[in-house]
Coordinates of C-alpha atoms and ligand atoms in Angstrom, one line a residue:
M1 CA -114.7 -102.3 -79.2
R2 CA -112.4 -103.5 -82.0
Y3 CA -110.5 -106.7 -82.2
I4 CA -107.1 -107.2 -83.7
S5 CA -105.3 -110.3 -85.0
T6 CA -102.4 -111.8 -83.0
R7 CA -100.6 -112.0 -86.4
G8 CA -101.2 -108.4 -87.4
E9 CA -102.2 -109.0 -91.0
A10 CA -106.0 -109.2 -90.9
P11 CA -108.3 -106.3 -90.8
P12 CA -109.7 -105.3 -87.3
L13 CA -113.2 -106.5 -86.8
D14 CA -116.0 -105.8 -84.3
F15 CA -117.4 -108.4 -81.9
V16 CA -120.1 -109.8 -84.1
E17 CA -117.7 -110.2 -87.0
V18 CA -115.2 -111.9 -84.8
M19 CA -117.8 -114.3 -83.4
L20 CA -118.9 -115.3 -86.9
A21 CA -115.4 -115.5 -88.3
G22 CA -113.7 -117.6 -85.6
L23 CA -110.1 -117.6 -87.0
A24 CA -108.7 -114.4 -88.5
R25 CA -107.9 -114.4 -92.2
D26 CA -104.1 -114.3 -91.5
G27 CA -104.5 -117.5 -89.4
G28 CA -104.2 -115.5 -86.2
L29 CA -106.7 -115.2 -83.3
Y30 CA -108.6 -112.0 -82.5
V31 CA -108.1 -110.2 -79.2
P32 CA -109.6 -106.9 -78.0
E33 CA -107.6 -103.8 -79.0
T34 CA -107.8 -102.6 -75.4
W35 CA -108.8 -104.4 -72.2
P36 CA -112.1 -103.1 -70.6
R37 CA -111.6 -102.4 -66.9
L38 CA -113.7 -103.5 -64.0
E39 CA -113.2 -101.1 -61.2
P40 CA -112.8 -102.5 -57.6
R41 CA -116.2 -100.9 -56.7
T42 CA -117.9 -102.7 -59.7
I43 CA -116.4 -106.0 -58.7
A44 CA -117.5 -105.6 -55.1
G45 CA -121.0 -104.8 -56.4
F46 CA -121.3 -108.2 -58.1
A47 CA -121.6 -109.8 -54.6
G48 CA -124.9 -111.6 -54.2
R49 CA -126.2 -110.8 -57.6
P50 CA -127.7 -113.5 -59.9
Y51 CA -125.1 -115.1 -62.2
A52 CA -126.9 -114.1 -65.5
E53 CA -126.9 -110.4 -64.5
V54 CA -123.2 -110.4 -63.6
A55 CA -122.5 -112.2 -66.9
A56 CA -124.2 -109.6 -68.9
D57 CA -122.3 -106.8 -67.0
I58 CA -119.0 -108.4 -67.6
I59 CA -119.6 -109.3 -71.3
R60 CA -121.3 -106.0 -72.2
P61 CA -118.1 -103.9 -72.7
F62 CA -116.7 -106.5 -75.2
L63 CA -119.8 -106.2 -77.4
G64 CA -119.7 -102.6 -78.4
T65 CA -123.0 -101.3 -79.6
T66 CA -124.0 -104.2 -81.9
I67 CA -126.3 -105.9 -79.4
P68 CA -128.7 -103.9 -77.3
D69 CA -128.3 -104.2 -73.5
H70 CA -131.8 -105.7 -72.9
D71 CA -131.2 -108.3 -75.6
L72 CA -127.9 -109.4 -74.0
A73 CA -129.6 -109.5 -70.6
R74 CA -132.4 -111.7 -71.9
M75 CA -130.0 -114.0 -73.7
A76 CA -127.9 -114.4 -70.6
Q77 CA -131.0 -115.1 -68.5
E78 CA -132.1 -117.8 -71.0
A79 CA -128.6 -119.3 -71.3
Y80 CA -128.1 -119.8 -67.5
G81 CA -131.8 -120.2 -66.5
G82 CA -131.6 -123.9 -67.7
F83 CA -128.8 -124.8 -65.3
R84 CA -129.7 -127.4 -62.7
H85 CA -128.4 -125.5 -59.7
P86 CA -129.8 -122.2 -58.5
A87 CA -126.3 -120.7 -58.1
T88 CA -125.5 -121.8 -61.8
V89 CA -121.9 -122.4 -60.7
P90 CA -121.8 -123.3 -57.0
L91 CA -118.6 -123.2 -55.0
S92 CA -118.0 -125.9 -52.5
Q93 CA -115.3 -126.1 -49.9
L94 CA -112.9 -129.1 -50.0
G95 CA -110.3 -128.1 -47.5
V96 CA -109.2 -125.2 -45.3
S97 CA -108.6 -123.0 -48.2
T98 CA -109.3 -125.2 -51.2
F99 CA -112.6 -124.7 -53.1
M100 CA -114.1 -126.4 -56.0
L101 CA -116.1 -124.4 -58.6
E102 CA -118.8 -126.7 -60.0
L103 CA -119.1 -125.8 -63.7
F104 CA -121.0 -128.9 -64.6
H105 CA -124.7 -128.1 -63.9
G106 CA -125.6 -127.3 -67.5
P107 CA -127.5 -129.6 -69.9
T108 CA -124.5 -131.7 -71.0
L109 CA -122.7 -131.9 -67.6
A110 CA -119.6 -130.1 -68.7
F111 CA -118.2 -126.6 -68.4
K112 CA -118.5 -126.0 -72.1
D113 CA -122.3 -125.4 -71.6
L114 CA -121.5 -122.1 -69.9
A115 CA -120.0 -120.6 -73.1
M116 CA -121.9 -122.5 -75.7
Q117 CA -125.4 -121.8 -74.3
L118 CA -124.7 -118.1 -74.6
L119 CA -122.8 -118.2 -77.9
A120 CA -125.7 -120.1 -79.6
R121 CA -128.1 -117.4 -78.6
L122 CA -125.8 -114.5 -79.6
M123 CA -125.2 -116.1 -83.0
D124 CA -128.8 -116.9 -83.7
H125 CA -129.7 -113.3 -82.7
V126 CA -127.2 -111.5 -85.0
L127 CA -127.9 -113.8 -87.9
A128 CA -131.6 -113.1 -87.5
Q129 CA -130.8 -109.4 -87.4
R130 CA -128.9 -109.7 -90.7
G131 CA -131.5 -112.0 -92.3
E132 CA -128.8 -114.7 -92.7
R133 CA -128.4 -118.4 -92.0
A134 CA -125.3 -120.3 -91.2
T135 CA -124.1 -123.9 -91.0
I136 CA -121.9 -124.7 -88.1
V137 CA -119.6 -127.6 -88.3
V138 CA -117.9 -129.1 -85.3
A139 CA -115.4 -132.0 -85.0
T140 CA -115.5 -133.4 -81.6
S141 CA -113.7 -135.9 -79.4
G142 CA -116.4 -135.6 -76.8
D143 CA -117.7 -132.7 -74.8
T144 CA -117.8 -129.9 -77.4
G145 CA -120.2 -131.8 -79.7
G146 CA -122.8 -132.4 -77.0
A147 CA -122.6 -128.9 -75.7
A148 CA -123.1 -127.5 -79.2
V149 CA -126.1 -129.8 -79.9
E150 CA -127.8 -128.7 -76.7
A151 CA -127.1 -125.1 -77.4
F152 CA -128.0 -124.9 -81.1
R153 CA -130.9 -127.3 -81.3
G154 CA -134.1 -125.7 -82.6
R155 CA -132.3 -122.4 -83.4
A156 CA -134.0 -120.7 -86.4
Q157 CA -130.9 -119.4 -88.3
V158 CA -128.4 -122.2 -87.7
D159 CA -127.9 -125.8 -88.8
L160 CA -125.5 -127.7 -86.7
V161 CA -123.4 -130.6 -88.0
V162 CA -121.2 -132.5 -85.5
L163 CA -118.6 -135.1 -86.6
Y164 CA -117.4 -137.6 -84.1
P165 CA -115.2 -140.7 -84.6
T166 CA -117.3 -143.9 -84.5
G167 CA -116.8 -146.0 -81.4
R168 CA -114.2 -143.7 -79.9
I169 CA -116.3 -141.6 -77.6
S170 CA -118.3 -142.6 -74.5
D171 CA -121.9 -143.7 -74.6
V172 CA -123.1 -140.7 -72.7
Q173 CA -121.2 -138.4 -75.0
R174 CA -122.6 -140.0 -78.1
R175 CA -126.2 -140.0 -76.9
M176 CA -125.9 -136.3 -76.1
M177 CA -125.2 -135.7 -79.8
T178 CA -127.6 -138.2 -81.3
T179 CA -130.8 -137.9 -79.3
A180 CA -131.8 -134.3 -80.0
P181 CA -135.1 -134.6 -82.0
D182 CA -134.6 -131.2 -83.7
D183 CA -134.4 -131.0 -87.5
N184 CA -131.5 -128.5 -87.5
V185 CA -129.1 -130.9 -85.7
H186 CA -127.2 -133.5 -87.6
A187 CA -124.8 -136.0 -86.0
L188 CA -122.3 -137.7 -88.3
A189 CA -120.5 -140.8 -87.1
I190 CA -117.3 -140.9 -89.1
D191 CA -115.5 -144.1 -89.7
G192 CA -112.1 -142.9 -88.5
T193 CA -110.3 -141.0 -85.7
F194 CA -110.8 -137.6 -84.2
D195 CA -107.9 -136.4 -86.3
D196 CA -109.8 -137.6 -89.4
C197 CA -112.8 -135.6 -88.3
Q198 CA -110.8 -132.5 -87.7
A199 CA -109.0 -132.9 -91.1
I200 CA -112.4 -133.1 -92.8
V201 CA -113.6 -129.9 -91.1
K202 CA -110.4 -128.1 -91.9
G203 CA -110.7 -129.3 -95.5
M204 CA -114.2 -127.9 -95.8
F205 CA -113.2 -124.5 -94.4
N206 CA -110.5 -124.5 -97.1
H207 CA -112.9 -125.5 -99.8
H208 CA -114.1 -121.9 -100.5
A209 CA -117.0 -122.6 -102.9
F210 CA -118.5 -125.1 -100.4
R211 CA -117.8 -122.8 -97.5
D212 CA -119.6 -119.9 -99.0
R213 CA -122.5 -122.0 -100.3
V214 CA -123.4 -123.3 -96.9
R215 CA -122.2 -120.2 -94.9
L216 CA -119.8 -122.3 -92.9
S217 CA -119.0 -121.1 -89.4
G218 CA -117.3 -122.6 -86.3
V219 CA -117.7 -122.6 -82.6
N220 CA -114.5 -124.2 -81.4
S221 CA -112.6 -123.0 -78.4
I222 CA -110.8 -120.2 -80.2
N223 CA -114.1 -118.4 -80.7
W224 CA -113.8 -115.1 -78.7
A225 CA -117.4 -115.2 -77.6
R226 CA -116.7 -118.4 -75.8
I227 CA -113.7 -116.9 -74.0
V228 CA -115.5 -113.9 -72.7
A229 CA -118.4 -116.0 -71.4
Q230 CA -115.9 -118.1 -69.5
A231 CA -114.3 -115.1 -67.9
V232 CA -117.5 -114.6 -65.9
Y233 CA -117.2 -117.4 -63.5
Y234 CA -113.6 -116.4 -62.5
V235 CA -115.1 -113.1 -61.3
T236 CA -118.2 -114.5 -59.6
S237 CA -116.2 -117.2 -57.7
A238 CA -113.5 -114.7 -56.7
V239 CA -116.1 -112.3 -55.4
A240 CA -117.7 -115.1 -53.4
L241 CA -114.4 -115.5 -51.6
G242 CA -113.8 -111.8 -50.9
A243 CA -112.6 -110.2 -54.2
P244 CA -111.6 -107.4 -54.8
H245 CA -110.4 -107.1 -51.2
R246 CA -108.8 -110.5 -51.1
K247 CA -106.7 -112.2 -53.9
V248 CA -107.5 -115.7 -55.0
A249 CA -105.7 -118.4 -57.1
F250 CA -107.1 -120.8 -59.6
T251 CA -106.2 -124.3 -60.8
V252 CA -107.6 -125.1 -64.2
P253 CA -107.6 -128.5 -66.0
T254 CA -106.3 -127.5 -69.4
G255 CA -106.4 -128.7 -72.9
N256 CA -106.7 -126.0 -75.6
F257 CA -105.8 -123.2 -73.1
G258 CA -109.3 -121.6 -73.6
D259 CA -110.6 -121.9 -70.1
V260 CA -107.4 -120.8 -68.3
Y261 CA -106.9 -118.0 -70.8
A262 CA -110.4 -116.8 -69.8
G263 CA -108.9 -116.4 -66.3
Y264 CA -106.2 -114.3 -67.7
V265 CA -108.9 -112.1 -69.4
A266 CA -110.5 -111.6 -66.0
L267 CA -107.1 -110.7 -64.6
R268 CA -106.5 -108.1 -67.4
M269 CA -109.9 -106.6 -66.6
G270 CA -108.8 -106.0 -63.1
L271 CA -109.7 -109.0 -61.0
P272 CA -107.0 -109.5 -58.4
I273 CA -105.7 -113.0 -59.2
D274 CA -102.6 -114.2 -57.4
R275 CA -101.8 -117.1 -59.7
L276 CA -103.3 -119.2 -62.5
M277 CA -102.2 -122.8 -62.2
I278 CA -102.3 -124.8 -65.4
A279 CA -103.0 -128.5 -64.8
T280 CA -102.5 -131.0 -67.5
N281 CA -102.6 -134.8 -67.8
V282 CA -99.5 -136.6 -69.3
N283 CA -100.1 -134.5 -72.5
D284 CA -98.1 -131.8 -70.9
I285 CA -96.9 -129.5 -73.6
L286 CA -97.7 -126.4 -71.5
V287 CA -96.0 -127.7 -68.5
R288 CA -92.8 -128.3 -70.5
T289 CA -93.1 -124.9 -72.1
L290 CA -93.3 -123.1 -68.7
A291 CA -90.4 -125.2 -67.4
T292 CA -88.0 -124.7 -70.4
G293 CA -89.4 -122.0 -72.7
A294 CA -89.6 -124.5 -75.6
Y295 CA -93.1 -125.1 -77.0
E296 CA -92.6 -128.5 -78.5
V297 CA -95.3 -130.8 -80.0
R298 CA -95.2 -134.5 -79.3
E299 CA -97.5 -137.4 -79.9
V300 CA -100.8 -137.4 -78.0
M301 CA -101.3 -140.1 -75.4
P302 CA -104.9 -141.2 -74.8
T303 CA -105.9 -140.8 -71.1
T304 CA -109.0 -141.0 -68.9
S305 CA -109.3 -137.2 -69.2
P306 CA -109.8 -137.1 -73.0
S307 CA -110.9 -133.5 -73.3
M308 CA -107.3 -132.6 -72.4
D309 CA -105.6 -135.0 -74.8
I310 CA -104.3 -132.3 -77.2
Q311 CA -101.1 -131.7 -79.2
V312 CA -101.4 -128.0 -79.7
A313 CA -103.0 -125.6 -77.2
S314 CA -104.4 -123.1 -79.8
N315 CA -105.4 -120.3 -77.4
F316 CA -101.8 -120.1 -76.1
E317 CA -101.2 -117.9 -79.2
R318 CA -103.2 -115.2 -77.5
L319 CA -100.9 -115.3 -74.4
L320 CA -97.9 -115.4 -76.6
F321 CA -99.0 -112.2 -78.2
E322 CA -99.4 -110.5 -74.8
A323 CA -96.1 -111.9 -73.4
N324 CA -94.3 -110.4 -76.3
G325 CA -95.7 -106.9 -75.8
R326 CA -98.4 -107.4 -78.5
D327 CA -95.8 -107.7 -81.2
P328 CA -97.4 -109.6 -84.1
R329 CA -94.1 -110.3 -85.8
T330 CA -92.9 -112.4 -82.9
V331 CA -96.1 -114.4 -83.0
R332 CA -95.8 -114.9 -86.8
S333 CA -92.3 -116.2 -86.5
A334 CA -93.2 -118.5 -83.7
M335 CA -96.2 -119.9 -85.6
G336 CA -94.1 -120.3 -88.7
S337 CA -91.6 -122.3 -86.8
L338 CA -94.4 -124.4 -85.2
A339 CA -95.8 -125.2 -88.6
Q340 CA -92.4 -126.1 -90.0
S341 CA -90.7 -127.9 -87.2
R342 CA -93.4 -128.5 -84.6
R343 CA -91.7 -126.2 -82.1
F344 CA -90.8 -122.7 -81.2
A345 CA -88.8 -121.0 -78.4
L346 CA -90.0 -118.3 -76.1
S347 CA -87.7 -115.4 -75.4
A348 CA -86.4 -115.2 -71.8
R349 CA -88.4 -112.1 -71.3
A350 CA -91.7 -113.6 -72.6
L351 CA -91.1 -116.7 -70.4
A352 CA -90.5 -114.5 -67.3
E353 CA -93.6 -112.5 -68.1
I354 CA -95.8 -115.6 -68.4
R355 CA -94.3 -117.0 -65.1
T356 CA -95.4 -113.9 -63.2
T357 CA -99.0 -115.1 -63.5
F358 CA -98.9 -118.7 -64.5
A359 CA -97.5 -121.9 -63.0
A360 CA -98.0 -125.4 -64.4
D361 CA -97.8 -129.1 -63.5
H362 CA -99.2 -132.4 -64.7
A363 CA -100.8 -135.4 -63.1
D364 CA -100.3 -138.9 -64.5
E365 CA -103.0 -141.5 -64.8
E366 CA -102.1 -143.1 -61.4
E367 CA -102.2 -139.8 -59.6
T368 CA -105.5 -138.9 -61.2
A369 CA -107.1 -142.2 -60.1
A370 CA -105.7 -142.0 -56.6
T371 CA -107.2 -138.5 -56.3
I372 CA -110.6 -139.8 -57.3
R373 CA -110.3 -142.4 -54.6
T374 CA -109.0 -140.0 -51.9
V375 CA -111.7 -137.4 -52.6
L376 CA -114.4 -140.0 -52.3
R377 CA -113.0 -141.4 -49.1
E378 CA -112.4 -138.0 -47.5
T379 CA -115.4 -136.0 -48.6
G380 CA -117.9 -138.6 -49.9
R381 CA -117.9 -136.9 -53.3
F382 CA -117.3 -138.2 -56.8
V383 CA -115.1 -136.1 -59.1
D384 CA -114.5 -136.6 -62.8
P385 CA -111.0 -137.4 -64.1
H386 CA -110.5 -133.8 -65.5
T387 CA -111.3 -132.3 -62.1
A388 CA -109.1 -134.9 -60.5
V389 CA -106.1 -133.9 -62.6
A390 CA -106.5 -130.3 -61.3
L391 CA -107.0 -131.5 -57.7
A392 CA -103.9 -133.7 -57.9
V393 CA -101.8 -130.8 -59.2
T394 CA -103.1 -128.5 -56.4
E395 CA -102.2 -131.2 -53.9
K396 CA -98.7 -131.5 -55.2
D397 CA -97.9 -127.8 -55.7
V398 CA -99.9 -125.7 -53.3
H399 CA -98.5 -125.7 -49.8
D400 CA -99.3 -122.3 -48.4
S401 CA -102.8 -121.8 -47.2
S402 CA -103.2 -118.3 -48.6
P403 CA -104.6 -117.1 -50.8
P404 CA -107.7 -119.3 -51.3
M405 CA -107.4 -121.8 -54.2
I406 CA -110.3 -122.3 -56.5
V407 CA -110.1 -125.6 -58.5
L408 CA -112.3 -125.6 -61.6
S409 CA -114.4 -128.7 -61.8
T410 CA -115.1 -129.0 -65.5
A411 CA -117.3 -132.1 -65.8
H412 CA -119.8 -134.0 -63.8
P413 CA -118.5 -137.4 -62.6
A414 CA -121.4 -139.2 -64.4
K415 CA -120.1 -138.0 -67.7
F416 CA -117.0 -140.3 -67.3
P417 CA -118.5 -143.2 -65.3
D418 CA -116.1 -145.8 -66.5
A419 CA -113.0 -144.0 -65.5
V420 CA -114.5 -143.0 -62.2
E421 CA -115.6 -146.6 -61.5
A422 CA -112.2 -147.9 -62.5
A423 CA -110.5 -145.6 -60.0
C424 CA -112.7 -146.0 -57.0
G425 CA -114.8 -149.1 -57.6
I426 CA -118.2 -147.4 -57.6
R427 CA -120.2 -146.1 -60.5
P428 CA -121.1 -142.4 -60.0
P429 CA -124.9 -141.8 -60.1
V430 CA -126.5 -140.1 -63.1
P431 CA -128.6 -137.1 -62.3
D432 CA -132.4 -137.9 -62.3
W433 CA -133.2 -135.6 -65.1
L434 CA -130.8 -137.5 -67.4
A435 CA -131.8 -140.9 -66.3
D436 CA -133.8 -141.6 -69.5
L437 CA -130.9 -140.6 -71.9
G438 CA -130.2 -144.3 -72.6
D439 CA -133.8 -144.8 -73.8
R440 CA -134.1 -141.9 -76.1
P441 CA -134.1 -142.8 -79.8
E442 CA -130.8 -142.0 -81.6
R443 CA -130.5 -140.3 -85.0
V444 CA -127.2 -140.5 -86.7
T445 CA -125.7 -140.8 -90.2
S446 CA -122.7 -143.0 -90.6
L447 CA -120.1 -141.9 -93.2
P448 CA -116.6 -142.9 -94.3
A449 CA -113.8 -140.5 -93.4
D450 CA -114.2 -138.7 -96.7
Q451 CA -114.7 -135.0 -97.2
I452 CA -116.7 -135.3 -100.4
A453 CA -119.2 -137.6 -98.7
V454 CA -119.5 -135.3 -95.7
E455 CA -120.0 -132.2 -97.9
K456 CA -122.8 -134.0 -99.9
T457 CA -124.6 -134.8 -96.6
I458 CA -124.2 -131.2 -95.4
L459 CA -125.4 -129.7 -98.7
A460 CA -128.5 -131.8 -98.4
A461 CA -129.1 -130.7 -94.8
S462 CA -128.1 -127.0 -94.8
R463 CA -130.9 -124.5 -95.0
A464 CA -128.3 -121.8 -95.8
A465 CA -127.4 -123.7 -99.0
N466 CA -131.0 -123.1 -100.2
V467 CA -131.8 -126.7 -101.0
V468 CA -134.8 -128.6 -99.8
V469 CA -134.0 -130.1 -96.4
Q470 CA -133.8 -133.8 -96.5
K471 CA -134.6 -135.8 -93.5
F472 CA -132.0 -138.3 -92.2
S473 CA -133.4 -141.7 -91.7
P474 CA -132.7 -142.8 -88.2
L475 CA -130.3 -145.7 -87.8
P476 CA -130.5 -148.3 -85.1
A477 CA -128.6 -147.3 -82.0
A478 CA -125.0 -148.4 -82.1
S479 CA -124.4 -151.1 -79.6
P480 CA -122.4 -149.9 -76.6
Ligands
PLP1 C1 -112.8 -129.0 -72.9 C2 -112.5 -129.5 -71.5 C3 -111.4 -129.2 -70.8 C4 -110.3 -128.3 -71.4 O1 -110.6 -127.0 -71.6 P1 -109.7 -126.0 -72.5 O2 -110.5 -124.8 -72.7 O3 -109.5 -126.8 -73.8 O4 -108.4 -125.9 -71.8 C5 -111.3 -129.6 -69.5 N1 -112.2 -130.4 -69.0 C6 -113.3 -130.8 -69.6 C7 -114.3 -131.7 -69.0 C8 -113.5 -130.3 -70.9 O5 -114.6 -130.7 -71.6

């Protein structure tokens, strides 16, 4: 299996190279040259099988020959064996034909665990095969950092550095990054905003001498390995409701377009999907794009669903490529226009093509809070604000009762306790196994929003840079 860039000016790569590279050299995103197909018979055969086994079967054709079958099967087993529910991603029924897919039973209570747990194992495996080390740097506004720490802690070939903006993430989110005892994990509290953190990471990737010295690599949501891992639960949940004999629809709380694009991957592989509903908060660039054909960047508004507070939905470039008949020139010109004037226009044909599969709507803060209240009253269940956005959109837009609608629940309510409590007056309970999170010692290095200072710290910590590893001295826990 070879992968090509959406901008057509980078060399085709194999799966392992794409996983390690992240972004293509021409600034584009890698997509498979052809879509592997799941025959209806194969899809039907997934019924009743363990999640990890199905995951390996779905991901295998994307890998080519670089990773042996039994290694992939073992890594999937390990990745999903740690989930706190025997079904890994249980499906619960909320209404006559509305279902909720619980993607939050992993170690950091957010759906990002599903991709990150596998990605970390794949990366460590191929680096070990090659006798190489890497330093992974992540800027995070919340969930990605914790998921990366849990996935990469203790891995032999990788050092992980997460940058988060001091004081701007929740207590639970911070502790998930700062309490891992492993030497290969380094949490950096940056005195600045998330945008500052992201600018520093970008700056380090553009600083080629540094980048090569520490073998810098990334695991953000454009990483292809994350996307394929996410395609799996679209298949398993559809199968649970009767696929391939019956079509299903999905509503997906969306930020960077990674998760909902994984649904599109499942569709292209042959899963019968009636519709993919994009649900956003008031940061609704994708809703406006589907309504008008103009992709137009505006200011980000902070909301109670922070993982969806984005300006640019990076993975949308992959859909743009498909909607334009895989013509890289159209993508290049759109992205050129985006860089220059913060907007581009879709052709009527591309827009019509996208609308055959996707629909979109947003929920504002009031609708989101009202949904948290209603769901608690009617079902006795807490839902997190990201899930509530998707449920609110489903409520507004889905009137017919067929086909069944699967709403993706992307975080556990206890991960966003303040927003849930503000909406319904009750604090959602923390799972027992996480109850001591608040007592674990924190280890964090505070730094100014300065690339040089961050690089110095990383050079000292990175085993790939061949310097003696220095221990960070623990700082007292930041007061909540
Ligand atoms: C990251 C995240 C999202 C958005 O996912 P994308 O792939 O960026 O669309 C939604 N909900 C939660 C809880 C998240 O952590």
